mmCIF file of C-alpha atoms in Angstrom:
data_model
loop_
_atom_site.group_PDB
_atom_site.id
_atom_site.type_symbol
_atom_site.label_atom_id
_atom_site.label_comp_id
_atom_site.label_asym_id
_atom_site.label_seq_id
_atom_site.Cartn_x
_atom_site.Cartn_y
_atom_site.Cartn_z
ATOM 1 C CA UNK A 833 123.549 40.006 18.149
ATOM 2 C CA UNK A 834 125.598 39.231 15.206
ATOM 3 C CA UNK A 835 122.738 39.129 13.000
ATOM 4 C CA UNK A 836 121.466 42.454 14.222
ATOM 5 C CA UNK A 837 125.067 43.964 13.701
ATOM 6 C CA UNK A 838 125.570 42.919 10.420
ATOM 7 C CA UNK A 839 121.763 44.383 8.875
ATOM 8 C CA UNK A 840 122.960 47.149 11.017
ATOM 9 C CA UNK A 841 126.120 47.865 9.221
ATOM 10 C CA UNK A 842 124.287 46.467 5.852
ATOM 11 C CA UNK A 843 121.406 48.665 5.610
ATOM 12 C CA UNK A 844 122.695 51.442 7.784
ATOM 13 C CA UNK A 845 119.761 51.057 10.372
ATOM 14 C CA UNK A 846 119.964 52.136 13.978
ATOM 15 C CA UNK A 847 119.626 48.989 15.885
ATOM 16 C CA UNK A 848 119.565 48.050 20.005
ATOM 17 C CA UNK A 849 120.876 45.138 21.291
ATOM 18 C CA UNK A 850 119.581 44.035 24.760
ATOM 19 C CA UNK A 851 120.601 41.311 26.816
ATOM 20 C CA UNK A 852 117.558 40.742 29.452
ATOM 21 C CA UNK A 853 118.255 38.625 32.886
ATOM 22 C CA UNK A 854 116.050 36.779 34.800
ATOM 23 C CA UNK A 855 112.521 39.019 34.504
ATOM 24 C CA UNK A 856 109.433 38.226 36.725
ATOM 25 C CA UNK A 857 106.264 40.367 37.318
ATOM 26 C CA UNK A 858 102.493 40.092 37.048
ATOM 27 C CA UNK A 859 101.237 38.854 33.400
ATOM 28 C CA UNK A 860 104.061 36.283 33.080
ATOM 29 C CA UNK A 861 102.214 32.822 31.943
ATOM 30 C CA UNK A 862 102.227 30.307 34.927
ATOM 31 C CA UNK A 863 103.795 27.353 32.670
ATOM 32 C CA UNK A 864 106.339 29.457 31.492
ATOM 33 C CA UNK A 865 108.782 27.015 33.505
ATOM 34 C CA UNK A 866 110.502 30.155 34.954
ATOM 35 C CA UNK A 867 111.669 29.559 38.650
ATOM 36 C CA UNK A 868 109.465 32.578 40.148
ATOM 37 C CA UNK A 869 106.304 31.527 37.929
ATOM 38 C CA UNK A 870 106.911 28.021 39.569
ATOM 39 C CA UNK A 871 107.309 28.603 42.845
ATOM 40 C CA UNK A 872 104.524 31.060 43.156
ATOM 41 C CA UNK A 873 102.114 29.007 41.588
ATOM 42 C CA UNK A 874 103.276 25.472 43.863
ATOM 43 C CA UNK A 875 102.533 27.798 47.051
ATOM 44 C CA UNK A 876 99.357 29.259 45.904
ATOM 45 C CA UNK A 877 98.489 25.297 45.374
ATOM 46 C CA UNK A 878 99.628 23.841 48.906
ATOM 47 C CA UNK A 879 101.913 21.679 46.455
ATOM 48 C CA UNK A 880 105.877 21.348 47.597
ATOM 49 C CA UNK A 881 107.620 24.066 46.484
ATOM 50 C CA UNK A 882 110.222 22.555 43.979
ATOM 51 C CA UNK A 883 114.147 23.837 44.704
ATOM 52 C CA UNK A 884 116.779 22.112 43.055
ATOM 53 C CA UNK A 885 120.297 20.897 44.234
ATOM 54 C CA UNK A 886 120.503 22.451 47.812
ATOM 55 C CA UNK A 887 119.087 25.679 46.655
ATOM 56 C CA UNK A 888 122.483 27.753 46.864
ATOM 57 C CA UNK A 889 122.943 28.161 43.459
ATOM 58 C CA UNK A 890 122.337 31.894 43.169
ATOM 59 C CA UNK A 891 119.876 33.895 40.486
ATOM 60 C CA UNK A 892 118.897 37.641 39.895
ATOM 61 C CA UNK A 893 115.533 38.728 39.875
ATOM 62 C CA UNK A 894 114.941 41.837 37.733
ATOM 63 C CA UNK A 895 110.487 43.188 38.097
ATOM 64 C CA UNK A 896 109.423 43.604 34.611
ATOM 65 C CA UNK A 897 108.186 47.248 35.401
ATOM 66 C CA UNK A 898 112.555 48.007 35.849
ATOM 67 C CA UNK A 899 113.249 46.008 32.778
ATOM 68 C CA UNK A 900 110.742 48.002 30.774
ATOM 69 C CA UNK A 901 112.019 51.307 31.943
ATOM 70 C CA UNK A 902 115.590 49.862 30.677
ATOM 71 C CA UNK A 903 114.562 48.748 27.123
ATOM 72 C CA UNK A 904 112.680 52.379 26.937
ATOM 73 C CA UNK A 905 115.917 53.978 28.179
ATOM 74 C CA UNK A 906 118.149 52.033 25.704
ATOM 75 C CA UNK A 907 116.042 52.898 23.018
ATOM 76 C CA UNK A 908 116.026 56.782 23.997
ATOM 77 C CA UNK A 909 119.907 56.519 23.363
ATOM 78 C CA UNK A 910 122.194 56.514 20.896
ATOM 79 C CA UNK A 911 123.968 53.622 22.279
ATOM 80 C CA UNK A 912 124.370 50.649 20.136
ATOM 81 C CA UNK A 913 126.937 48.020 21.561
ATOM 82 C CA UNK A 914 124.882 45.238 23.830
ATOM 83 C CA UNK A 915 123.765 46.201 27.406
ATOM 84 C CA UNK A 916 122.709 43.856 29.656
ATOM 85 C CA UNK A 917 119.323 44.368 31.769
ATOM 86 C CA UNK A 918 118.709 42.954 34.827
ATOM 87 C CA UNK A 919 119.138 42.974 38.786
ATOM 88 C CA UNK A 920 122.782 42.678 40.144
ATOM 89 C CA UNK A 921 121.437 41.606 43.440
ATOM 90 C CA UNK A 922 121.712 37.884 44.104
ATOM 91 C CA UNK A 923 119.804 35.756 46.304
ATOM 92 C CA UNK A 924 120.044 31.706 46.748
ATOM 93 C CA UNK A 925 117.244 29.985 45.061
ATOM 94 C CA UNK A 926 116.318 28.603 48.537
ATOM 95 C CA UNK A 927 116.277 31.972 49.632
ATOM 96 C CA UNK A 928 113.398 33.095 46.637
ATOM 97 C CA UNK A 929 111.585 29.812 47.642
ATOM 98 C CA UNK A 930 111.223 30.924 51.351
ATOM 99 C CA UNK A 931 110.390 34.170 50.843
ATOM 100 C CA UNK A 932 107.589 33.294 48.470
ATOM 101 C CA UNK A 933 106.285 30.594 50.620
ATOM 102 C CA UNK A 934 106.031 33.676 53.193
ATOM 103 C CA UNK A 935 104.628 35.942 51.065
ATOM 104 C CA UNK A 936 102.160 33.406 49.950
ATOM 105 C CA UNK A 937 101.566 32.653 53.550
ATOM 106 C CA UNK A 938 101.910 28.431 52.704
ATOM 107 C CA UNK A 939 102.782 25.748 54.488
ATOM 108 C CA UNK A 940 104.043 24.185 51.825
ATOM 109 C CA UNK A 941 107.104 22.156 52.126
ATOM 110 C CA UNK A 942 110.730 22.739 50.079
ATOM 111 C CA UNK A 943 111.212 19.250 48.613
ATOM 112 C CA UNK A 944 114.803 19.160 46.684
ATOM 113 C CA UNK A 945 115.441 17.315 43.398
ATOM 114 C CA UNK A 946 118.838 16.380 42.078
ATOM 115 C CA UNK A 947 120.601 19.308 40.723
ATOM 116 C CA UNK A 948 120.339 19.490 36.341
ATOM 117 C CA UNK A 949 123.435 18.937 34.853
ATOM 118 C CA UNK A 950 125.594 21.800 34.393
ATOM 119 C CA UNK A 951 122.808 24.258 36.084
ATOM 120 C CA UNK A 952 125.467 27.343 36.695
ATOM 121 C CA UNK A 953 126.011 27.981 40.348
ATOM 122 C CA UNK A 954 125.844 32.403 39.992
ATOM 123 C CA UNK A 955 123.619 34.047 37.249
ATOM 124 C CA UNK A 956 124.408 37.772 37.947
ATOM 125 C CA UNK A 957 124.212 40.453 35.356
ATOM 126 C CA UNK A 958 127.149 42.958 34.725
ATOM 127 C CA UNK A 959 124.922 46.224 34.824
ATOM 128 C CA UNK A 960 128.106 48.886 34.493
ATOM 129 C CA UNK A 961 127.233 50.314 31.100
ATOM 130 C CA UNK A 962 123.421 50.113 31.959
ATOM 131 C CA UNK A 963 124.189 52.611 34.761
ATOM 132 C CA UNK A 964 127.075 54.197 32.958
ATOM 133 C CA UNK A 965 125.453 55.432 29.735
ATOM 134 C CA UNK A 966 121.355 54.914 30.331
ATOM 135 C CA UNK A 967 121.801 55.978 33.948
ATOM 136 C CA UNK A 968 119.670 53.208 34.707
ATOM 137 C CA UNK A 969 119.239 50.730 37.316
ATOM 138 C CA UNK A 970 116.440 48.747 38.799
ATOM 139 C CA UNK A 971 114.966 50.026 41.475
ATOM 140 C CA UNK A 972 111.690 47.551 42.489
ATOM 141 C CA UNK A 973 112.456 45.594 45.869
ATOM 142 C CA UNK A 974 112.517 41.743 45.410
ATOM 143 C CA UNK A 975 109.690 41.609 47.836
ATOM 144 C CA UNK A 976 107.509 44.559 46.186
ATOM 145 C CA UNK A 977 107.890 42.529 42.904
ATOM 146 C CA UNK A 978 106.646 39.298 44.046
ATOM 147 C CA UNK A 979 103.734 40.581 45.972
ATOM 148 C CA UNK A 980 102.590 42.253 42.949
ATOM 149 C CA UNK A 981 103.230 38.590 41.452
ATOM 150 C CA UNK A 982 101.586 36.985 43.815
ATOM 151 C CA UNK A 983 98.623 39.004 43.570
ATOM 152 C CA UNK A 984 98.675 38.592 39.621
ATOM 153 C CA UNK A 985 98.453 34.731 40.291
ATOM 154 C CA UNK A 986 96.408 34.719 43.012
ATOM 155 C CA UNK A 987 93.496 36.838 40.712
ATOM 156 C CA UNK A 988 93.750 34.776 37.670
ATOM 157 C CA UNK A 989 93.419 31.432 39.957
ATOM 158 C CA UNK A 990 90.523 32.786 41.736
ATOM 159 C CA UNK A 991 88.920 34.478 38.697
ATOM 160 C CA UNK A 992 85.223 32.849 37.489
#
C-alpha cells in the first residue's frame, strides 16, 4: 500500500488499493492450503476433515463471484484510500467444517490438531467504506458458494 501510494503521488497515476479477505469459489487450486480448499477436498476423499484448536476460532468467507464484483466496483470509482473486500459474516471454523461435510454428504470424521501459534481467534473484515462509497456488499450465501465449490472439486476429481 505504501508502495502503491508513493508511485501514485510520484507519477501522478490513479491507483486502487484493495484489501481482499478470506475468498473461496470454484477454480481455486486444491493445494492452495486455504481452509475451504482443504476441507472440501478431505470430504470429497473420506479423509478426516482437519479443524484446528477446538474449531471456535472464527473466519469470513467472501465467494469469489462478490469479490470480483467489488474489485470491478472499486475500480469504477474514484476512490483511492484502501477498502477492504470481504464477508462480515462470521462463522466458527467447526461450523465451515460441518457444513461442508454436509454438503459433501461424508462421513468423514472432524479430527482436531493443536492450535498454530498465534492463529487469531476473529478474522472479520470492516466493510463500512465498501458499502459506504462502492455501495457494495456481498451478497452469495455461504452455502450457495460452497456448493458451487463443491461441484468445482468434485468435476476436476472425477474428470478422465
Amino acid at each position: 500500500e505504501a508502495a502503491t501510494n508513493t508511485f501514485q503521488r510520484a507519477a501522478g497515476l490513479d491507483t486502487r488499493i484493495v484489501r481482499i479477505f478470506n475468498t473461496y469459489g470454484p477454480r481455486m487450486r486444491a493445494d492452495d492450503g486455504r481452509v475451504v480448499s482443504n476441507l472440501v477436498q478431505q470430504a470429497l476423499a473420506g479423509r478426516p476433515l482437519t479443524v484446528y484448536g477446538d474449531g471456535l476460532q472464527t473466519r469470513s468467507y467472501c465467494y469469489v463471484e462478490d469479490l470480483a464484483r467489488g474489485i470491478v466496483a472499486l475500480l469504477d470509482s474514484d476512490v483511492s484510500e484502501p477498502v477492504n473486500l470481504g464477508n462480515p459474516i462470521e462463522h466458527t471454523v467447526l461450523f465451515l467444517a460441518q457444513r461442508i461435510r454436509e454438503l459433501c454428504e461424508s462421513d468423514s470424521p472432524i479430527e482436531h490438531r493443536p492450535l498454530p501459534e498465534n492463529d487469531p481467534t476473529r478474522r472479520r473484515p470492516d466493510i463500512t467504506r465498501a458499502t459506504e462509497l462502492l455501495d457494495w456488499q456481498p451478497t452469495v450465501p455461504l452455502d450457495e458458494g460452497l456448493t458451487k465449490t463443491i461441484e468445482h472439486f468434485r468435476s476436476i476429481r472425477d474428470a478422465p
